[in-house]
Coordinates of C-alpha atoms in Angstrom, one line a residue:
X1176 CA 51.8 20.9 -20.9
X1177 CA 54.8 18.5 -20.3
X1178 CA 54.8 15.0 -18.6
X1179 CA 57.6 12.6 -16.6
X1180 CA 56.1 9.2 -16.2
X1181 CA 57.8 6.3 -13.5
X1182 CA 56.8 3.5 -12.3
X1183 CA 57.3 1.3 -9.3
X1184 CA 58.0 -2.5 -11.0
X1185 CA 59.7 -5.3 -9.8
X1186 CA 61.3 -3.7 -6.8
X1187 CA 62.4 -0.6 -8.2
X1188 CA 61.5 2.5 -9.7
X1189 CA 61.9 3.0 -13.4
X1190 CA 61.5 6.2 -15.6
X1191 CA 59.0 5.3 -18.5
X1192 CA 58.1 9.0 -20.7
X1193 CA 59.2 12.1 -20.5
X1194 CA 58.2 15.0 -22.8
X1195 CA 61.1 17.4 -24.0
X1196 CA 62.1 20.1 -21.2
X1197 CA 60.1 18.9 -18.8
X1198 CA 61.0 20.2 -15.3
X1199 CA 60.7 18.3 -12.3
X1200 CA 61.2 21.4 -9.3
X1201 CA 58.1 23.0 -11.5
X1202 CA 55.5 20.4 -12.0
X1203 CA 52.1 21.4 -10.5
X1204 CA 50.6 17.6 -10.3
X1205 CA 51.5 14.4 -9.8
X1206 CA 48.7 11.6 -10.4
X1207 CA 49.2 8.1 -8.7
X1208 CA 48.0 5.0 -9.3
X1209 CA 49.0 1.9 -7.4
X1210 CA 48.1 -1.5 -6.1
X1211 CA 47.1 -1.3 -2.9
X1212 CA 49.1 -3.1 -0.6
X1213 CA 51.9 -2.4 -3.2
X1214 CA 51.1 1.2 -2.1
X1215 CA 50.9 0.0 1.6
X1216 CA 54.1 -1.7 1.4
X1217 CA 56.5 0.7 -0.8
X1218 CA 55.0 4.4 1.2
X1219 CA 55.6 6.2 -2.3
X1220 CA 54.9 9.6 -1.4
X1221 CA 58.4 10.7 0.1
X1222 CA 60.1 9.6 -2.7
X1223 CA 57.6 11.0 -5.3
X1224 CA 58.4 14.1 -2.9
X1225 CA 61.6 14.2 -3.7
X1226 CA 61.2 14.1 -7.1
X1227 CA 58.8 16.9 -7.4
X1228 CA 59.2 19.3 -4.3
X1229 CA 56.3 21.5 -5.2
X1230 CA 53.5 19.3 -6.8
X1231 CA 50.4 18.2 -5.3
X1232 CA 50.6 15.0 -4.8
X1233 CA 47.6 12.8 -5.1
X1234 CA 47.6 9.1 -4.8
X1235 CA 45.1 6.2 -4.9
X1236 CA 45.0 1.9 -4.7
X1237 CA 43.5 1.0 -8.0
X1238 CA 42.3 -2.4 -9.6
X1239 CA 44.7 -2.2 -11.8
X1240 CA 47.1 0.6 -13.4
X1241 CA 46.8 2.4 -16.7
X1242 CA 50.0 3.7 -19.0
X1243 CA 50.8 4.4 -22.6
X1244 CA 49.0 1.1 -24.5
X1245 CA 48.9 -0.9 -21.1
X1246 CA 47.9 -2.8 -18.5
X1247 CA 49.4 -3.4 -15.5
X1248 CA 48.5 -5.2 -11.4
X1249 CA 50.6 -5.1 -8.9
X1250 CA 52.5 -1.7 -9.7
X1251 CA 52.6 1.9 -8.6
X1252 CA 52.5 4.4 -12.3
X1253 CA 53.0 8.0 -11.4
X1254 CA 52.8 10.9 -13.5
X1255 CA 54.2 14.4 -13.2
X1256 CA 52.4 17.2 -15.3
X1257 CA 54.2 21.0 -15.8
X1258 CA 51.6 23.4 -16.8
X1259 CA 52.2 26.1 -18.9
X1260 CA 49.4 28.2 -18.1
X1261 CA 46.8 26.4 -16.2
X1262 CA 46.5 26.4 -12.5
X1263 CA 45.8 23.4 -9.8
X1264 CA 44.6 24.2 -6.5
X1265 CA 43.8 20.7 -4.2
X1266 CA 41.4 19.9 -1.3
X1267 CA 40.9 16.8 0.6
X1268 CA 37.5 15.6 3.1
X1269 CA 37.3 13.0 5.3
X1270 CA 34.4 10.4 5.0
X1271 CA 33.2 7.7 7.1
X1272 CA 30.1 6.7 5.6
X1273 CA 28.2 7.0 2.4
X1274 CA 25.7 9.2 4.5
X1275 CA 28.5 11.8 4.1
X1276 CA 28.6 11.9 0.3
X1277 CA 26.2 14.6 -0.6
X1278 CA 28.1 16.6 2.4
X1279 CA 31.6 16.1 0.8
X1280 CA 30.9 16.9 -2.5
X1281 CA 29.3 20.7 -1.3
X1282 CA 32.7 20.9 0.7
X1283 CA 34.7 20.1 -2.2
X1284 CA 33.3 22.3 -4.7
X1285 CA 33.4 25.0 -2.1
X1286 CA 37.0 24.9 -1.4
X1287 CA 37.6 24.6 -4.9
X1288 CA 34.9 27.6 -6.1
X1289 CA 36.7 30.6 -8.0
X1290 CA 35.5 32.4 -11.3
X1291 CA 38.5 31.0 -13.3
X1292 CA 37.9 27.1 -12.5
X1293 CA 37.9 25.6 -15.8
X1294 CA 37.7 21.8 -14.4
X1295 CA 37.8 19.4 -11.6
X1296 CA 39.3 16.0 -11.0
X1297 CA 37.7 13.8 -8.3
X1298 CA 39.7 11.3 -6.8
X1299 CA 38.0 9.0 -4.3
X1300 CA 37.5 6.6 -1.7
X1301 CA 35.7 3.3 -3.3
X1302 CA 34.3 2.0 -0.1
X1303 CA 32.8 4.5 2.0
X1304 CA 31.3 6.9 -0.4
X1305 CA 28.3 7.3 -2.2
X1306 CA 29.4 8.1 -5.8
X1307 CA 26.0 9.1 -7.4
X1308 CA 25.4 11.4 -4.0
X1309 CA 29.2 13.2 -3.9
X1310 CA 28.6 13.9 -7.8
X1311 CA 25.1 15.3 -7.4
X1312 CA 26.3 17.8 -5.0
X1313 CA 29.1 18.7 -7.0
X1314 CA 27.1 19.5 -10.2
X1315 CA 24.8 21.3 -8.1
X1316 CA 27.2 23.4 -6.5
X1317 CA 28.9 24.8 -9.9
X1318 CA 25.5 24.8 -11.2
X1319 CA 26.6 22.1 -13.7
X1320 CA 28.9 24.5 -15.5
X1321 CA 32.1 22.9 -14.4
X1322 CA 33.9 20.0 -16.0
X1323 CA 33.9 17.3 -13.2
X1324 CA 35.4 13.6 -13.7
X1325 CA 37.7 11.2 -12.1
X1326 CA 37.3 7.7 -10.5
X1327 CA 36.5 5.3 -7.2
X1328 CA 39.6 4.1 -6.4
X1329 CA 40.0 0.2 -6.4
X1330 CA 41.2 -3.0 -4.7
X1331 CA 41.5 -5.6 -7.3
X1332 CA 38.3 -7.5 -6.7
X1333 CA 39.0 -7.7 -3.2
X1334 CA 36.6 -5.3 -2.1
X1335 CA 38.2 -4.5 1.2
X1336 CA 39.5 -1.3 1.6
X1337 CA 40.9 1.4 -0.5
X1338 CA 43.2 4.3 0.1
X1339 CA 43.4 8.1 -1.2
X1340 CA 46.2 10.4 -0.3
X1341 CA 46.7 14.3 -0.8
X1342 CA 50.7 15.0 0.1
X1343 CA 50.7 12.3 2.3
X1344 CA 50.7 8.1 1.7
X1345 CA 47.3 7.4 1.3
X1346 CA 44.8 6.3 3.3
X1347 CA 40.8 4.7 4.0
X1348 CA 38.3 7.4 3.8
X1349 CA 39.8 9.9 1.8
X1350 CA 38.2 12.2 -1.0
X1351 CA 40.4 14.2 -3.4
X1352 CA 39.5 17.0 -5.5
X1353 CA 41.9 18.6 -7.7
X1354 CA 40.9 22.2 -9.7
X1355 CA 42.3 22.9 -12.7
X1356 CA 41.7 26.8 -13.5
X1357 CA 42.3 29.3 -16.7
X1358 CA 40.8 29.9 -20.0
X1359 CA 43.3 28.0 -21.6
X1360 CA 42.7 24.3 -20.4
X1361 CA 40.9 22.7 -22.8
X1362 CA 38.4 19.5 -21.1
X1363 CA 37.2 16.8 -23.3
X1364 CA 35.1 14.0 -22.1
X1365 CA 33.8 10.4 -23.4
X1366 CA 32.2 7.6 -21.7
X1367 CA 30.6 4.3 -23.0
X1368 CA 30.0 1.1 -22.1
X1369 CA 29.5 -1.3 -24.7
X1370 CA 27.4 -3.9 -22.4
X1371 CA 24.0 -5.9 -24.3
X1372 CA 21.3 -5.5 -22.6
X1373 CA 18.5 -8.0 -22.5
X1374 CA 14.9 -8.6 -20.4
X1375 CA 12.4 -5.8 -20.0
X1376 CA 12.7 -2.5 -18.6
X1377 CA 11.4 -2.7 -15.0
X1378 CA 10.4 -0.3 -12.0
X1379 CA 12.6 0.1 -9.0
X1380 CA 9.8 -0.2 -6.5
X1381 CA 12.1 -0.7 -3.4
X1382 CA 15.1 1.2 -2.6
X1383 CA 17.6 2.8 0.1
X1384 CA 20.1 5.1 -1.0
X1385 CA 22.6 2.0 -3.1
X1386 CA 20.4 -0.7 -1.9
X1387 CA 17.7 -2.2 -3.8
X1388 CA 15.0 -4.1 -2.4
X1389 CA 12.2 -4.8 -5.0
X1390 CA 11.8 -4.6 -8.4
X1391 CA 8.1 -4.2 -9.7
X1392 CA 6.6 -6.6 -7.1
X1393 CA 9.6 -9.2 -6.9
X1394 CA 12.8 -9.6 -4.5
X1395 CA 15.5 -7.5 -6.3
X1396 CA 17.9 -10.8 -5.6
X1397 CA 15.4 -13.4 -6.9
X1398 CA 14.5 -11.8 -9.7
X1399 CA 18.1 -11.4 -10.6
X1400 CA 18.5 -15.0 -9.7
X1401 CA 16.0 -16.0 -12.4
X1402 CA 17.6 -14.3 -15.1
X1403 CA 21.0 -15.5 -14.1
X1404 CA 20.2 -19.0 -14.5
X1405 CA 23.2 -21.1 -13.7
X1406 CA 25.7 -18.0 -13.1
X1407 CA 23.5 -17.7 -9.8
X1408 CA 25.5 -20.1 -7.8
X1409 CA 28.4 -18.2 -8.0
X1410 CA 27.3 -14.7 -6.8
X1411 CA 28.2 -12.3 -5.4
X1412 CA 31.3 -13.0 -8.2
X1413 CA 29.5 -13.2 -10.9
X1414 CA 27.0 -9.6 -10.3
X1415 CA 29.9 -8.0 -11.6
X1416 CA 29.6 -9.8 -15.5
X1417 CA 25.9 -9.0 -15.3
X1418 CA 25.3 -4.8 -14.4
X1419 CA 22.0 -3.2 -14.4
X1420 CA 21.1 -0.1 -16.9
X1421 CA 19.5 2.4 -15.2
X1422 CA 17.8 5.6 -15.8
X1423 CA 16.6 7.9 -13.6
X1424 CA 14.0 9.0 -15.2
X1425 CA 12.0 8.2 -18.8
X1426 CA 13.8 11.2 -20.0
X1427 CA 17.1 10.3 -18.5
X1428 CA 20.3 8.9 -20.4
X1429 CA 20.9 5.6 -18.9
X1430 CA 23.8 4.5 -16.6
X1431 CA 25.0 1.1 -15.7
X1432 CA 25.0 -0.2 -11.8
X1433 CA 27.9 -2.3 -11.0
X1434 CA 26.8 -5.2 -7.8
X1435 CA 29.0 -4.4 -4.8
X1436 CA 27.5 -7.2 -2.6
X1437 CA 24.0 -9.4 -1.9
X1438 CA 22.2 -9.9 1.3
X1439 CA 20.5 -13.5 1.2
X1440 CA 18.2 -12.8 4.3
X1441 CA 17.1 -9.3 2.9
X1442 CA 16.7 -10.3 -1.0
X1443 CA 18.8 -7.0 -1.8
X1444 CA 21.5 -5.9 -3.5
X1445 CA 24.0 -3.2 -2.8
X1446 CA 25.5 -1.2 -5.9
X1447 CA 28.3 0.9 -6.0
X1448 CA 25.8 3.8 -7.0
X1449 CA 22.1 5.0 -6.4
X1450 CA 19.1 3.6 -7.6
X1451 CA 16.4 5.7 -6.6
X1452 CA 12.7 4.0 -6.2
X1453 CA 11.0 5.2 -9.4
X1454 CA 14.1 4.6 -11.8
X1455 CA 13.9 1.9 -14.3
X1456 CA 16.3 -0.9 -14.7
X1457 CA 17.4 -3.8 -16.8
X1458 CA 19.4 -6.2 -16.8
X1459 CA 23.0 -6.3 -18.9
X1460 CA 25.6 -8.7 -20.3
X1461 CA 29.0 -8.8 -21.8
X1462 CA 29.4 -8.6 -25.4
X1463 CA 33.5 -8.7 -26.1
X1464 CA 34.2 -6.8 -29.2
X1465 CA 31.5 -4.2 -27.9
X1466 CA 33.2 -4.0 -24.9
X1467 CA 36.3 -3.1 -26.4
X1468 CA 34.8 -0.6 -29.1
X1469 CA 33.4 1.4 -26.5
X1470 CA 36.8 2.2 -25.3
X1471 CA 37.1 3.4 -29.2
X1472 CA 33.7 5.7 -29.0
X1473 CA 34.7 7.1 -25.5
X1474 CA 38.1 8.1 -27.3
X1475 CA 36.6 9.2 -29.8
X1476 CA 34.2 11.7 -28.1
X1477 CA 36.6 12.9 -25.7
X1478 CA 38.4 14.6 -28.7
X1479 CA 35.3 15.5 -30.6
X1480 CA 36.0 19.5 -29.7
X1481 CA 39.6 19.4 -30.3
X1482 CA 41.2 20.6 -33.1
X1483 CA 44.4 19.6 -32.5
X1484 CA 45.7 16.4 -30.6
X1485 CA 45.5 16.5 -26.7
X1486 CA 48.3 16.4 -24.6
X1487 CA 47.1 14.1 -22.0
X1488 CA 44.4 11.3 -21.2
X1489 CA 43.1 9.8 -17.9
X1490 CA 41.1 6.5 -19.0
X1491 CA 39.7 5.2 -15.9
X1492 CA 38.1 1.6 -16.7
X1493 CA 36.2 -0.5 -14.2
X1494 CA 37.2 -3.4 -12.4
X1495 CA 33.9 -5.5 -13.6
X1496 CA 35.3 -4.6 -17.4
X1497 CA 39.0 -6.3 -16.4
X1498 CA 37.2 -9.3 -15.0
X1499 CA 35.1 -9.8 -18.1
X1500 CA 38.0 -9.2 -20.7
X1501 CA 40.2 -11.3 -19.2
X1502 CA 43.7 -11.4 -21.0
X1503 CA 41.6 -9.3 -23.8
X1504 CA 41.7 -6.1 -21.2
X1505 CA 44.6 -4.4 -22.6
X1506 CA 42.5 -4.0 -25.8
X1507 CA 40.2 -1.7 -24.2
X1508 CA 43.5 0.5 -24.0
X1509 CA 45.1 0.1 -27.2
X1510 CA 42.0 1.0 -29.2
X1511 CA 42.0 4.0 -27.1
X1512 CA 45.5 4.9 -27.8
X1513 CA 44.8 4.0 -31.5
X1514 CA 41.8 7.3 -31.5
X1515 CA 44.1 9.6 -29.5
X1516 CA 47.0 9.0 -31.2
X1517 CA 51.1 9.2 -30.1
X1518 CA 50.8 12.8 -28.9
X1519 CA 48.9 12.8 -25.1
X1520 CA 50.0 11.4 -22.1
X1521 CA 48.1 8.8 -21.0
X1522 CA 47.7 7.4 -17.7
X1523 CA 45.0 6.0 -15.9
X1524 CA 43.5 3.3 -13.3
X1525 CA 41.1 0.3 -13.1
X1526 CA 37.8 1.5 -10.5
X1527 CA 35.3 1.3 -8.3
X1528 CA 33.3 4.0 -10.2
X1529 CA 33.9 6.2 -13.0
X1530 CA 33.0 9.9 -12.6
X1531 CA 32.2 11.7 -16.3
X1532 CA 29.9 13.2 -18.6
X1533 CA 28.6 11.3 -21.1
X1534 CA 30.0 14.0 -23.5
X1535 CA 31.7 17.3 -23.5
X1536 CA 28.3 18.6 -23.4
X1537 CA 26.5 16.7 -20.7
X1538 CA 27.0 17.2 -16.9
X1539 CA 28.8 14.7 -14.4
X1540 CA 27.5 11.1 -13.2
X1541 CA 28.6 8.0 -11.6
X1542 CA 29.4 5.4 -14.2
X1543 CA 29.9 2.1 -13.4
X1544 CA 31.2 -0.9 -16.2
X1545 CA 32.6 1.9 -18.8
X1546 CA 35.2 2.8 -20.2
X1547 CA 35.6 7.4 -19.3
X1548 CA 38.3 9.2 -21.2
X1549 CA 39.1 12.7 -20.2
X1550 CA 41.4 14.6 -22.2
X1551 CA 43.4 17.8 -21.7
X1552 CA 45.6 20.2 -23.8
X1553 CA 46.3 24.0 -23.2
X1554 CA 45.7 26.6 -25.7

């Protein structure tokens, strides 16, 4: 597996990594990640065209880009890959509502469906969709034997649109998926979050697909009110320093819930994934330096079944993290780096949602607030 990294900076475009022999007119791939309006403004995909004539191109506004031991906003990072041996076949939906999740993620897995998939990478809308739907279908249409991950893409913290592309500039309402196929792709995974949580565990009483209603027999948003204290006056902004753990079930690993928006007339909250009635939640806070050691444990377990160093990493981190951290942000990356070590590739993006297994043994979910590592080498 060989790599040619640019990015778009300042005006211009840059070349930042290249592995030896790589060839550009053989490259299968091409990941990118940009700002958005920096995307809207700068059309990248002819030139990336250029550059690689047969890749699939896939493209996607971010809250912020991912290279190397770094952190960047307002750029566009693209990242070639030449396989040796592995395969990519692409497919892209169209989604106007999160209704059409569950709908898009049998489509995908569909298109995608042949006896040699190894893994898939989603890439998607972060408005429209519902993540936690679009991954349930997918798992249930490989019969949770395929390696699924990816991301939401972002817009900063602006929250109002966000833009996919598939060989074309990108645009709102798009869903990637990109299959990765042969026996010798080997997948690692890693996910954590780091956040303190704090409160009892309560019942989600009152739900709707992402929005939540009533917890045991309170308003969802006065009960979150209450435990906020004096951060409540400056909601919506501050939901996304203070996530909710979830799980599905007693039995069930939990997941964190990132706040998307509040409705003051309704009491609810809307989440950037589902929170079925039944699940049982509780409320989370930032803890710095465990923030930035998850990013070490996610590392860590995405190499667990490797025995030699990967050649590649996609860290996809979520916006609410880069808001917390602050100018401490490009930690999360470096301790990363630190576990992987100088060999991979590693590029990534800032989210609306991160899409991973726990571990290289569990099946897919919606993450929010974590820190998901997947990792790639060929045998």
């Amino acid at each position: 597996m060989k790599t040619h990294q640019t990015a778009f900076q300042e005006g211009t475009w840059v070349q930042i990594s290249e592995t030896p022999s790589f060839s550009a007119s053989n490259a299968q791939l091409v990941l990118v990640f940009g700002e958005r309006m920096c995307l809207e403004k700068v059309q990248p995909y002819e030139y990336l065209r250029s550059l690689y004539p047969i890749a699939d191109i896939v493209i996607n506004s971010t809250s912020g880009e991912i290279y190397g031991d770094s952190v960047h906003s307002g750029t566009i990072i693209s990242t070639a890959i030449e396989f040796e041996k592995t395969q990519v076949r692409t497919t892209k939906v169209d989604i106007e509502n999160h209704f059409q999740s569950a709908e898009a993620g049998e489509k995908i897995a569909e298109n995608l469906q042949r006896e040699d998939l190894k893994a898939i990478l989603i890439i998607s809308d972060g408005g429209r969709v519902n993540g936690s739907e679009l991954i349930a279908a997918l798992n249930l249409k490989t019969d949770n034997k395929i390696s699924i991950s990816g991301g939401l893409a972002g817009d900063e913290a602006r929250f109002e649109k966000t833009l996919v592309g598939l060989n074309d500039n990108p645009k709102e309402g798009k869903i990637v998926g990109i299959g990765l196929y042969g026996d010798a792709l080997k997948v690692g995974h890693g996910s954590m979050g780091g956040w303190d949580v704090f409160g009892p565990e309560r019942e989600v009483t009152s739900s709707e697909y992402n929005v939540l209603y009533k917890i045991g027999d309170k308003a969802a948003l006065d009960l979150y009110k209450e435990y906020l204290g004096k951060y409540a006056d400056k909601l919506p902004g501050a939901a996304l320093l203070f996530p909710l753990s979830m799980r599905a079930t007693p039995d069930s690993e939990p997941v964190v819930r990132t706040i998307l928006s509040i409705d003051e007339t309704t009491k609810s909250m809307t989440f950037a994934g589902s929170l079925p009635e039944g699940a049982l939640v509780r409320f989370m806070k930032a803890n710095f330096d465990r923030l930035v050691d998850a990013s070490g444990k996610a590392a860590q377990s995405s190499i667990k079944t490797f025995s030699n160093p990967p050649e590649f990493a996609l860290l996809v981190s979520c916006v609410g993290r880069k808001l917390v951290l602050g100018q401490r942000t490009e930690e999360e990356v470096e301790v990363a780096r630190e576990i992987l070590g100088p060999k991979p590739t590693i590029t990534g993006f800032y989210s609306y949602g991160e899409i991973s297994p726990l571990n290289p043994t569990a099946h897919c979910d919606l993450h929010n607030q974590t820190m998901t590592i997947t990792t790639l080498a060929e045998a």
